[in-house]
Short mmCIF file of C-alpha atoms in Angstrom, two decimals:
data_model
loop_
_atom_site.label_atom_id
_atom_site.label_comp_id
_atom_site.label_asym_id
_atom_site.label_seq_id
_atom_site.Cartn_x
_atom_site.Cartn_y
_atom_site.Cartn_z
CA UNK A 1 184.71 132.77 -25.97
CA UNK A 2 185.58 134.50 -22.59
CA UNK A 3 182.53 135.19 -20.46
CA UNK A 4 181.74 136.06 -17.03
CA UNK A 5 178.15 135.06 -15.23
CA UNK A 6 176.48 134.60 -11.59
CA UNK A 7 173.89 132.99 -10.66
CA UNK A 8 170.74 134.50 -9.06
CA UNK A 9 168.82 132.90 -5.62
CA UNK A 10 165.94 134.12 -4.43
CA UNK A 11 165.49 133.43 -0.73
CA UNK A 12 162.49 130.66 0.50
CA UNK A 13 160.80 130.64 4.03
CA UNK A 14 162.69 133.27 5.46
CA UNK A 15 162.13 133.34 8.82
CA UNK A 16 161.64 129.09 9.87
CA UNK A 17 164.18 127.89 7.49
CA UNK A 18 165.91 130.44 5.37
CA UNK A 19 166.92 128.92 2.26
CA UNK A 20 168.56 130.58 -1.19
CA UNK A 21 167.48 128.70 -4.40
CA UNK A 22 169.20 129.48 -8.05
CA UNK A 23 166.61 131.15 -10.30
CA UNK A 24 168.59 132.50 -13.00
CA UNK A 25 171.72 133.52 -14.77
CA UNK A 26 173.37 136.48 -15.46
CA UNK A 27 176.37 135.99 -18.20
CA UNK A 28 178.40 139.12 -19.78
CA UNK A 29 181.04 138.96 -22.42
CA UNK A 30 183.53 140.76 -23.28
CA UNK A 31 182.68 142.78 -26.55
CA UNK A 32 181.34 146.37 -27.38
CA UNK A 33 177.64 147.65 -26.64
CA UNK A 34 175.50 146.08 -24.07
CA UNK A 35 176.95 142.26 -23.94
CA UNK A 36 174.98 141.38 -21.69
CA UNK A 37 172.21 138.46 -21.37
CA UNK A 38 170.05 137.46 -18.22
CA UNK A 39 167.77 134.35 -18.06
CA UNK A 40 165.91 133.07 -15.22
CA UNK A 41 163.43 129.83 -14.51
CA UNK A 42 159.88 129.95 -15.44
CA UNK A 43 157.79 131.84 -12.37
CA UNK A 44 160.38 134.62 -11.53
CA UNK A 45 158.64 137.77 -12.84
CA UNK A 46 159.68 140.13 -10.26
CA UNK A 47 163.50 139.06 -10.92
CA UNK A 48 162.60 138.88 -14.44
CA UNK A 49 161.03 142.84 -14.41
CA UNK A 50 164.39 143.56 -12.28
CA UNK A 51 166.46 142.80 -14.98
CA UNK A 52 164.47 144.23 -17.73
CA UNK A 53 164.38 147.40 -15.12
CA UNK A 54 168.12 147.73 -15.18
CA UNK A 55 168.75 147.00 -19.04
CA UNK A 56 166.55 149.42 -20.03
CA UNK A 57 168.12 152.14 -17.78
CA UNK A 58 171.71 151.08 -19.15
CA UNK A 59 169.72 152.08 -23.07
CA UNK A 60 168.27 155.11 -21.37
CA UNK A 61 171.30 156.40 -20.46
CA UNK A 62 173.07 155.76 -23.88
CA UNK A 63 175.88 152.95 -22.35
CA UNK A 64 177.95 152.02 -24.46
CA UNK A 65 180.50 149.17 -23.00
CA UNK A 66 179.23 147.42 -19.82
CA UNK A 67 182.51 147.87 -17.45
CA UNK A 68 184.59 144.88 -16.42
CA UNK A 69 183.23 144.94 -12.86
CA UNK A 70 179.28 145.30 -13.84
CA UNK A 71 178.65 142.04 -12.45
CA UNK A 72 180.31 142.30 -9.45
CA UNK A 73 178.56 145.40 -8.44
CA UNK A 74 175.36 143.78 -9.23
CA UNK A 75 176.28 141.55 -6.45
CA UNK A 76 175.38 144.65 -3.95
CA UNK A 77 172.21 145.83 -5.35
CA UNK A 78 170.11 143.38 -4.46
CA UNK A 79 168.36 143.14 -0.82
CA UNK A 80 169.49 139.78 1.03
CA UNK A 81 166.00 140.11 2.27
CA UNK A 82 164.85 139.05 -1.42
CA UNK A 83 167.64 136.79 -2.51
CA UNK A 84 171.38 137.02 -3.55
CA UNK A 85 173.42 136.85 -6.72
CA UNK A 86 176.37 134.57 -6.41
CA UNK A 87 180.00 134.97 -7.34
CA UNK A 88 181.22 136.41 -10.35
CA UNK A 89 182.80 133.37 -12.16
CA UNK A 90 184.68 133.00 -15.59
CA UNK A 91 184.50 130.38 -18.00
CA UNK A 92 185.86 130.22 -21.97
CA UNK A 93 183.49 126.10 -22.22
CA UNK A 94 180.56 127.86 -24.42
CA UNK A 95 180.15 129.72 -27.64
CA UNK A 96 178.02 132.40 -26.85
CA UNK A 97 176.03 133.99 -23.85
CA UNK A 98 172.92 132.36 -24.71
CA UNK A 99 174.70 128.98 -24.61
CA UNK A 100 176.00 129.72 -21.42
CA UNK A 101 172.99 130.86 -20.14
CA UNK A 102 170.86 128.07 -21.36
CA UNK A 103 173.74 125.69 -19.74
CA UNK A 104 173.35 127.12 -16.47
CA UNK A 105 170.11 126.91 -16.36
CA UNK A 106 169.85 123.49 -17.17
CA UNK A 107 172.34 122.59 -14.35
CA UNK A 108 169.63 124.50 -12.03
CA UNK A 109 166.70 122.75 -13.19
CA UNK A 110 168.39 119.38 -12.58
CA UNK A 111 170.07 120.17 -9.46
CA UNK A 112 173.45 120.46 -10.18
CA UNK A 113 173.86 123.98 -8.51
CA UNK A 114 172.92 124.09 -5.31
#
């Protein structure tokens, strides 16, 4: 299956030693309606009510199809001041979003994405 995710950093100690660490996952496919799921580490409610935020405004407003570039301008939205999302990449290795996600997030929690 064809899917397209980024990764989500929030940003630690910002003024001694500014450093971004992964906290989620964001992973789209390429199917009808809202293909869309977002997962991040244990601890990150305010990214966590972020997302929630902006999936229930894409139900508000009756979306139908997430366009091709939805992650992408996600990239922009969020303040570097708070974190960064990470480049859009594509993959066809899982089965389904919530593999993928689940498989990212296990690379964070081991280290494996820096």
């Amino acid at each position: 299956m064809k899917l397209r995710y980024m990764i989500e950093y929030v940003l630690h100690d910002r003024i001694r030693k500014p450093l971004y660490k992964p906290i989620g996952v964001w992973v789209q496919g390429f199917g009808t309606g809202i293909d869309l799921v977002v997962e991040f580490l244990p601890g990150n409610t305010e990214a966590r009510e972020e997302a929630d935020w902006i999936i229930n405004r894409l139900v508000e407003n009756d979306v139908r199809t997430l366009p091709e570039d939805f992650l992408a301008y996600l990239q922009s939205t969020l303040s570097p001041y708070r974190g960064m999302r990470g480049p859009v990449k594509e993959t066809e290795k899982y089965l389904s979003l919530s593999i993928c996600a689940t498989a990212i997030l296990d690379r964070i929690v081991s280290d494996r994405i820096p």
